Coordinates of C-alpha atoms and ligand atoms in Angstrom, one line a residue:
M1 CA 47.0 -0.6 32.3
Y2 CA 46.1 -2.9 35.2
V3 CA 44.9 -1.4 38.6
C4 CA 44.3 -3.6 41.6
G5 CA 40.7 -3.1 42.7
P6 CA 38.9 -3.4 46.0
T7 CA 37.7 -6.4 47.9
V8 CA 34.0 -5.9 48.0
Y9 CA 32.5 -6.6 51.4
N10 CA 31.6 -3.1 52.5
L11 CA 31.2 0.5 51.1
I12 CA 34.5 1.8 49.9
H13 CA 36.3 4.4 52.0
I14 CA 38.1 7.5 50.8
G15 CA 41.4 5.7 51.2
N16 CA 40.3 3.2 48.5
A17 CA 39.1 6.1 46.4
R18 CA 42.6 7.5 46.2
P19 CA 44.0 5.0 43.7
M20 CA 40.7 5.1 41.8
I21 CA 41.0 8.9 41.4
V22 CA 44.7 9.2 40.7
F23 CA 44.9 6.4 38.2
D24 CA 41.7 7.5 36.5
T25 CA 43.3 10.9 36.1
F26 CA 46.5 9.3 34.7
R27 CA 44.3 7.3 32.2
R28 CA 42.5 10.5 31.1
Y29 CA 45.9 12.2 30.6
L30 CA 47.2 9.4 28.4
M31 CA 44.0 9.6 26.4
H32 CA 44.4 13.4 26.1
R33 CA 47.9 12.7 24.7
G34 CA 46.4 10.4 22.0
Y35 CA 46.9 7.0 23.5
E36 CA 44.3 4.4 23.4
V37 CA 44.1 3.0 26.9
N38 CA 42.9 -0.5 27.7
Y39 CA 42.2 -0.2 31.5
V40 CA 41.5 -3.3 33.5
S41 CA 40.6 -3.2 37.2
N42 CA 39.3 -6.2 39.1
F43 CA 36.9 -6.7 41.9
T44 CA 38.0 -9.3 44.4
D45 CA 34.8 -11.1 45.1
V46 CA 36.0 -14.2 46.9
D47 CA 37.9 -13.6 50.1
D48 CA 37.9 -14.3 53.8
K49 CA 36.4 -10.9 54.7
I50 CA 33.5 -11.4 52.2
I51 CA 32.8 -14.9 53.6
K52 CA 32.9 -13.5 57.2
A53 CA 30.5 -10.7 56.2
A54 CA 28.1 -13.2 54.6
I55 CA 28.1 -15.4 57.7
E56 CA 27.4 -12.4 59.9
E57 CA 24.4 -11.4 57.7
G58 CA 23.2 -14.9 57.1
T59 CA 23.5 -14.5 53.4
S60 CA 25.9 -15.8 50.6
S61 CA 29.2 -14.3 49.7
E62 CA 27.9 -13.8 46.1
E63 CA 25.1 -11.7 47.5
I64 CA 27.6 -9.5 49.5
A65 CA 29.9 -9.1 46.6
K66 CA 27.2 -8.3 44.2
R67 CA 25.7 -5.7 46.5
Y68 CA 29.0 -3.9 47.1
I69 CA 30.2 -4.0 43.5
E70 CA 27.0 -2.1 42.6
E71 CA 27.6 0.4 45.4
C72 CA 31.2 0.8 44.4
K73 CA 30.2 1.5 40.8
K74 CA 27.8 4.2 42.1
D75 CA 30.6 5.8 44.1
M76 CA 33.0 5.7 41.1
A77 CA 30.4 7.3 38.9
A78 CA 29.8 10.0 41.5
M79 CA 33.6 10.7 41.7
N80 CA 33.6 10.9 37.9
V81 CA 35.9 7.8 37.7
M82 CA 35.4 6.3 34.3
P83 CA 34.4 2.6 34.3
A84 CA 37.3 0.3 33.3
T85 CA 37.4 -1.1 29.9
T86 CA 37.0 -4.4 31.7
H87 CA 36.1 -5.0 35.4
P88 CA 36.8 -8.7 35.8
L89 CA 35.6 -10.6 38.8
A90 CA 37.8 -13.2 40.5
T91 CA 35.0 -15.8 40.5
G92 CA 34.7 -15.4 36.7
E93 CA 38.3 -16.3 36.1
I94 CA 38.8 -19.6 38.0
D95 CA 39.6 -21.6 34.9
G96 CA 42.4 -19.3 33.9
M97 CA 43.8 -19.5 37.5
I98 CA 43.7 -23.3 37.5
E99 CA 45.5 -23.3 34.1
M100 CA 48.2 -20.9 35.3
I101 CA 48.8 -22.8 38.6
S102 CA 49.1 -26.1 36.6
E103 CA 51.7 -24.4 34.4
L104 CA 53.6 -23.3 37.4
I105 CA 53.6 -26.8 38.9
R106 CA 54.8 -28.3 35.5
E107 CA 57.7 -25.8 35.3
G108 CA 58.8 -26.5 38.9
H109 CA 57.7 -23.1 40.3
A110 CA 54.9 -24.5 42.5
Y111 CA 54.2 -27.6 44.6
E112 CA 51.2 -29.2 46.2
K113 CA 50.8 -30.4 49.9
N114 CA 47.6 -31.8 51.1
G115 CA 45.4 -30.0 48.6
T116 CA 47.2 -26.7 49.0
V117 CA 49.4 -25.4 46.2
Y118 CA 52.3 -23.0 47.1
F119 CA 54.5 -20.9 44.9
S120 CA 58.1 -21.7 45.4
T121 CA 59.8 -18.3 45.9
R122 CA 63.3 -19.8 45.7
S123 CA 62.5 -20.9 42.2
F124 CA 62.4 -17.3 41.0
R125 CA 65.7 -15.6 41.0
D126 CA 64.4 -12.1 40.9
Y127 CA 62.0 -12.5 43.8
G128 CA 62.2 -9.3 46.0
E129 CA 63.4 -7.0 43.3
L130 CA 60.4 -4.7 43.2
S131 CA 60.2 -4.1 46.9
H132 CA 63.9 -4.2 47.5
K133 CA 63.3 -6.4 50.5
N134 CA 66.2 -8.2 52.2
L135 CA 64.9 -11.8 51.8
D136 CA 67.3 -13.3 54.3
D137 CA 65.9 -11.0 57.0
L138 CA 62.3 -11.9 56.0
R139 CA 63.1 -15.6 56.0
S140 CA 64.7 -15.5 59.4
G141 CA 61.7 -13.5 60.7
F142 CA 59.4 -16.4 59.9
R143 CA 60.5 -19.0 62.3
D144 CA 57.1 -19.7 63.7
L145 CA 55.4 -21.4 60.8
K146 CA 54.4 -24.2 63.0
V147 CA 52.3 -21.9 65.2
S148 CA 50.5 -20.5 62.2
G149 CA 49.8 -24.0 60.7
E150 CA 51.9 -23.3 57.6
D151 CA 54.7 -25.7 58.4
E152 CA 54.1 -27.6 55.3
K153 CA 55.7 -24.8 53.2
E154 CA 59.2 -25.5 51.9
D155 CA 60.2 -21.9 52.5
P156 CA 58.7 -19.2 54.8
L157 CA 58.2 -16.8 51.9
D158 CA 56.3 -19.3 49.7
F159 CA 52.7 -18.2 49.3
V160 CA 49.3 -19.9 48.5
L161 CA 48.1 -20.3 45.0
W162 CA 45.2 -22.6 45.8
K163 CA 43.7 -23.7 49.1
P164 CA 41.1 -26.3 50.1
K165 CA 37.7 -25.2 51.2
K166 CA 36.6 -25.0 54.8
E167 CA 33.1 -26.1 55.8
G168 CA 30.5 -23.7 54.4
E169 CA 32.9 -21.8 52.1
P170 CA 32.4 -21.2 48.4
F171 CA 34.6 -23.6 46.4
W172 CA 35.5 -24.8 42.9
E173 CA 36.8 -28.2 41.7
S174 CA 40.5 -28.4 40.8
P175 CA 43.1 -31.1 40.3
W176 CA 44.4 -30.5 43.9
S177 CA 41.3 -30.0 46.0
D178 CA 37.8 -28.5 46.1
G179 CA 38.8 -25.1 47.1
R180 CA 39.5 -21.5 46.0
P181 CA 42.4 -19.5 44.7
G182 CA 44.8 -17.4 46.7
W183 CA 44.5 -13.6 46.2
H184 CA 47.7 -12.9 44.2
I185 CA 47.0 -15.4 41.3
E186 CA 43.8 -13.5 40.5
C187 CA 45.6 -10.4 39.2
S188 CA 48.2 -12.3 37.2
V189 CA 45.5 -14.2 35.4
M190 CA 43.3 -11.2 34.7
A191 CA 46.2 -9.1 33.5
K192 CA 47.2 -11.9 31.1
R193 CA 43.7 -12.5 29.8
Y194 CA 42.7 -8.9 29.2
L195 CA 46.1 -7.3 28.5
G196 CA 48.6 -9.9 27.4
D197 CA 51.7 -11.5 28.9
T198 CA 53.6 -8.2 29.2
I199 CA 51.7 -5.1 30.2
D200 CA 52.6 -1.5 30.0
I201 CA 51.5 -0.1 33.4
H202 CA 50.6 -1.8 36.7
A203 CA 49.2 0.3 39.5
G204 CA 47.8 0.1 43.0
G205 CA 48.3 1.4 46.5
E206 CA 51.8 1.2 48.0
D207 CA 50.7 -1.4 50.6
L208 CA 50.4 -3.8 47.7
I209 CA 54.1 -3.6 46.7
F210 CA 54.9 -6.4 49.1
P211 CA 53.9 -9.1 49.0
H212 CA 51.0 -8.7 46.5
H213 CA 52.9 -7.2 43.5
E214 CA 56.1 -9.1 44.2
N215 CA 54.0 -12.3 44.0
E216 CA 52.2 -11.2 40.9
I217 CA 55.6 -10.6 39.2
A218 CA 56.9 -14.0 40.3
Q219 CA 53.8 -15.9 39.1
S220 CA 53.4 -14.1 35.8
T221 CA 57.1 -14.1 34.8
C222 CA 57.5 -17.8 35.6
A223 CA 54.3 -18.8 33.9
N224 CA 54.7 -16.6 30.8
G225 CA 58.4 -16.6 30.4
V226 CA 58.6 -12.8 29.7
P227 CA 58.8 -9.7 31.8
F228 CA 55.4 -8.8 33.5
A229 CA 55.1 -5.0 33.6
H230 CA 57.1 -2.1 32.1
Y231 CA 56.1 0.4 34.7
W232 CA 54.8 0.3 38.3
M233 CA 52.9 3.2 39.9
H234 CA 52.0 3.1 43.6
N235 CA 50.0 5.7 45.4
A236 CA 50.9 6.7 48.9
F237 CA 48.3 6.5 51.7
L238 CA 45.4 8.7 52.5
N239 CA 45.9 9.3 56.2
I240 CA 43.9 10.6 59.0
N241 CA 45.9 12.1 61.9
N242 CA 49.0 10.7 60.1
K243 CA 47.7 7.1 60.3
K244 CA 46.6 5.1 57.3
M245 CA 42.9 5.2 56.8
S246 CA 41.7 1.7 57.0
K247 CA 38.7 -0.5 57.8
S248 CA 40.6 -2.4 60.4
L249 CA 41.6 0.7 62.4
G250 CA 38.1 2.0 62.1
N251 CA 39.4 5.5 61.3
F252 CA 37.6 5.9 58.0
F253 CA 35.0 7.8 56.1
T254 CA 33.2 6.1 53.3
V255 CA 32.8 7.9 50.0
R256 CA 29.1 7.8 50.7
D257 CA 29.6 9.7 54.1
I258 CA 31.6 12.4 52.3
S259 CA 29.0 12.7 49.5
K260 CA 26.4 13.8 52.1
Q261 CA 28.5 16.8 53.1
Y262 CA 30.3 17.7 49.8
D263 CA 30.0 17.5 46.1
L264 CA 32.4 14.7 45.3
M265 CA 34.2 16.9 42.9
V266 CA 35.6 18.6 46.0
L267 CA 36.9 15.2 47.1
R268 CA 38.4 14.7 43.7
L269 CA 40.2 18.0 43.7
F270 CA 41.4 17.4 47.3
M271 CA 43.0 14.1 46.2
L272 CA 44.6 15.7 43.2
S273 CA 46.1 18.5 45.2
A274 CA 48.9 16.3 46.3
H275 CA 51.4 14.2 44.3
Y276 CA 50.1 10.7 44.2
R277 CA 53.4 9.3 45.8
S278 CA 53.1 11.7 48.7
P279 CA 51.1 10.8 51.8
L280 CA 48.0 12.9 52.1
N281 CA 46.3 13.8 55.4
F282 CA 42.6 14.1 55.4
S283 CA 41.2 17.1 57.3
A284 CA 38.2 19.3 57.3
D285 CA 40.4 22.4 56.6
L286 CA 41.8 20.8 53.5
M287 CA 38.4 19.8 52.3
E288 CA 37.1 23.4 52.8
S289 CA 40.0 24.8 50.9
A290 CA 39.4 22.3 48.1
K291 CA 35.8 23.4 48.1
A292 CA 36.8 27.1 47.7
S293 CA 39.2 26.1 44.9
L294 CA 36.6 24.3 43.0
L295 CA 34.2 27.2 43.4
R296 CA 36.9 29.5 41.9
I297 CA 37.3 27.3 38.9
R298 CA 33.5 27.0 38.5
N299 CA 32.9 30.7 38.7
A300 CA 35.6 31.4 36.1
A301 CA 34.1 28.7 33.8
E302 CA 30.6 30.0 34.2
S303 CA 31.6 33.6 33.6
L304 CA 33.5 32.6 30.4
R305 CA 30.4 30.7 29.3
D306 CA 28.1 33.7 30.0
I307 CA 30.4 35.9 28.0
A308 CA 30.6 33.4 25.2
E309 CA 26.8 33.2 25.1
G310 CA 26.2 36.9 25.3
G311 CA 29.4 38.7 24.2
A312 CA 30.2 40.7 21.1
D313 CA 30.2 38.7 17.8
A314 CA 33.1 40.8 16.4
P315 CA 36.1 39.1 14.8
L316 CA 39.2 39.0 17.1
D317 CA 41.5 41.9 16.8
D318 CA 45.3 41.4 17.2
A319 CA 45.2 42.0 20.9
A320 CA 42.4 39.3 21.4
Q321 CA 44.3 36.9 19.1
A322 CA 47.4 37.3 21.2
L323 CA 45.4 36.6 24.4
L324 CA 43.9 33.5 22.9
Q325 CA 47.4 32.2 21.9
E326 CA 48.6 33.0 25.4
A327 CA 45.7 31.0 26.9
K328 CA 46.5 28.0 24.6
A329 CA 50.1 27.9 25.9
Y330 CA 48.7 27.0 29.3
I331 CA 47.9 23.5 27.9
D332 CA 51.6 22.9 27.2
R333 CA 52.5 23.9 30.7
F334 CA 49.8 21.7 32.1
D335 CA 51.1 18.7 30.0
E336 CA 54.7 19.3 31.2
R337 CA 53.6 19.0 34.8
M338 CA 51.6 15.9 34.0
D339 CA 54.6 14.4 32.1
D340 CA 56.5 14.7 35.3
D341 CA 55.2 11.5 36.8
N342 CA 51.6 12.6 36.9
N343 CA 52.2 15.7 39.0
T344 CA 48.5 16.7 39.4
A345 CA 49.4 19.1 42.2
D346 CA 51.5 21.3 39.9
A347 CA 49.1 20.7 37.0
L348 CA 46.3 22.1 39.2
S349 CA 48.3 25.2 39.8
V350 CA 48.4 25.8 36.1
V351 CA 44.6 25.6 36.1
F352 CA 44.5 28.3 38.7
D353 CA 47.0 30.5 36.7
L354 CA 44.6 30.2 33.8
V355 CA 41.6 31.1 36.0
R356 CA 43.5 34.2 37.1
F357 CA 44.4 35.0 33.5
A358 CA 40.7 34.6 32.5
N359 CA 39.4 36.7 35.3
T360 CA 41.5 39.6 34.4
G361 CA 41.9 39.2 30.6
V362 CA 38.4 38.1 29.6
T363 CA 35.7 40.3 31.2
A364 CA 32.2 41.3 30.3
G365 CA 32.0 42.7 26.7
A366 CA 35.0 40.6 25.5
P367 CA 34.5 39.0 22.1
K368 CA 32.5 35.7 22.1
A369 CA 35.3 33.8 20.3
L370 CA 37.9 34.8 22.9
A371 CA 35.7 33.7 25.8
Q372 CA 34.8 30.4 24.1
G373 CA 38.5 29.8 23.2
V374 CA 39.7 30.3 26.8
L375 CA 36.8 28.2 28.1
D376 CA 37.8 25.4 25.8
V377 CA 41.4 25.5 27.1
L378 CA 40.1 25.4 30.7
L379 CA 37.9 22.5 29.9
V380 CA 40.7 20.5 28.3
M381 CA 42.5 20.6 31.6
T382 CA 39.6 20.1 33.9
D383 CA 38.5 17.1 31.8
V384 CA 41.9 15.5 32.2
L385 CA 41.6 16.0 35.9
G386 CA 38.1 14.6 35.8
L387 CA 36.6 17.7 37.4
K388 CA 33.2 18.6 36.3
V389 CA 33.1 22.4 36.4
L390 CA 30.2 23.4 34.1
Q391 CA 27.1 21.8 35.3
E392 CA 24.3 21.6 32.7
K393 CA 22.4 24.7 33.6
E394 CA 18.8 23.7 32.7
N395 CA 19.3 20.2 33.8
L396 CA 20.7 21.3 37.2
D397 CA 18.0 24.0 37.7
G398 CA 15.3 21.4 36.8
K399 CA 16.6 19.0 39.5
I400 CA 16.8 21.7 42.1
E401 CA 13.2 22.9 41.3
A402 CA 12.0 19.3 41.5
L403 CA 13.6 18.9 45.0
I404 CA 12.1 22.1 46.2
E405 CA 8.7 21.0 45.0
E406 CA 9.2 17.7 46.8
R407 CA 10.1 19.6 50.0
Q408 CA 7.0 21.8 49.7
A409 CA 4.8 18.7 49.3
A410 CA 6.5 17.3 52.5
R411 CA 5.8 20.5 54.4
R412 CA 2.2 20.5 53.3
A413 CA 1.9 17.0 54.6
R414 CA 3.6 18.2 57.8
D415 CA 6.5 15.7 57.2
F416 CA 9.1 18.1 58.5
A417 CA 11.8 15.5 58.8
T418 CA 11.7 14.9 55.0
A419 CA 11.5 18.6 54.4
D420 CA 14.6 19.2 56.5
R421 CA 16.4 16.3 54.9
I422 CA 15.8 17.8 51.4
R423 CA 17.0 21.2 52.6
D424 CA 20.2 19.6 54.0
E425 CA 20.7 17.7 50.8
L426 CA 20.5 20.8 48.7
K427 CA 22.8 22.6 51.1
A428 CA 25.4 19.9 50.6
Q429 CA 25.2 20.6 46.9
G430 CA 25.8 24.3 47.6
I431 CA 22.2 25.4 47.3
E432 CA 20.6 27.5 49.9
L433 CA 16.8 27.9 50.2
L434 CA 15.2 31.1 51.1
D435 CA 11.6 31.0 52.2
T436 CA 10.2 34.3 51.0
R437 CA 6.7 35.8 50.8
E438 CA 6.7 35.1 47.0
G439 CA 7.6 31.5 47.6
V440 CA 10.8 29.5 47.9
K441 CA 13.9 31.1 46.2
W442 CA 17.3 29.5 46.0
K443 CA 20.9 30.7 45.6
R444 CA 24.3 29.1 45.2
I445 CA 26.6 29.4 48.2
Ligands
AMP1 P1 41.6 -3.2 49.6 O1 40.1 -3.3 49.4 O2 42.0 -3.0 51.0 O3 42.3 -4.3 48.9 O4 42.1 -1.9 48.9 C1 41.9 -1.5 47.5 C2 42.9 -0.5 47.1 O5 42.8 0.7 47.9 C3 44.3 -0.9 47.1 O6 45.0 -0.4 45.9 C4 44.9 -0.3 48.3 O7 46.2 -0.1 48.3 C5 44.1 1.0 48.4 N1 44.0 1.6 49.7 C6 43.5 1.1 50.8 N2 43.6 2.0 51.9 C7 44.2 3.1 51.4 C8 44.6 4.3 52.0 N3 44.3 4.6 53.3 N4 45.2 5.2 51.2 C9 45.5 4.9 49.9 N5 45.1 3.8 49.3 C10 44.5 2.9 50.0
ZN2 ZN1 46.4 -7.1 42.3

């Protein structure tokens, strides 16, 4: 499975997080169904925006890319997005790109003009098939190539495979010029190297269908001589006030921003509460409702765990056996929803059905084995969704105690800003501090 990854010149925003979360969930589902998944997702670490950020900061583009790859990996871990099997970097794959471009030129699918290499879209009969674009319309809409300085193209739809460097830009030697690859060739080369000539699933945001994925298909099919991807999956946008969240519009929240206010499992649940092909509008109300939903699942899981730890050791009687069988059947229902094109919204509703079933059917005094069995069923589903619902009790308590101690130390040192920051941090994790005469107590809210 190949998923187009981010261009790393800034912290990722929660729009970028949508493909990460939905395709990570799909990967987890495939694993749950017994597939071994080879998951490849790139970092685009050479690009105009990265170069611009480097110039603005007076540093190198390597430095910018390295920093934001690290930050992106932290955000992914905090959203419980599994690391890819391979996270290739564009700059590590230049040889493969030069090789593929050379092959395309040899086969008559690409041509060079003044150090720039273009892909010839007319050389690929199926160009436009993925996006169902009317190519004649597009071609006639591109009359002003002279203005944009691209008048050396043979066709308005031709796109860049290699371009010469400009002063001060990173570059690599090639048979055509000292320069750098175009964006599209990167994904074709990485998919080929890590997954083979034909891949099972290719995914990314719907803004990538045209021209990025259309171009990937053209390059890969012409270079490899076999079909490129069996299935394409495209997530719809995360919107804000019904407009696409994006860096350029400035209407975004970074994952880091959200993590200050919410446990990122809330963000994850919010993302999965819509079908991945439906637009999703970000709002405080929906986040609050996701927070309440997560709490409902967590409470049920914790109560099942408490019963499993402290309940009766008795063997299951017929009634309890029947309940356990009933609980297990929820997994089939969950799988059915997920089989229906990764319908996480409906799959989540099965989780809530099970929560309701557990809250009424497995109460204090129930046999241990029943509580444990129902908890196992719940965890199968929440693991597929990547939702952490049972926090390690001692571990978590230890961390909270340590933060409280840090806050007390800050207060003794009259560093009230730090003390307040720690209190807010804990509050964001759903922990409220109570300053009592016996010392500081805490409770979950
Ligand atoms: P970029 O860094 O802009 O190339 O984006 C990386 C990934 O995030 C691509 O798969 C984009 O389609 C996706 N993406 C960017 N903005 C949004 C958004 N507002 N909603 C959903 N996906 C997005
Ligand atoms: Zn791509």
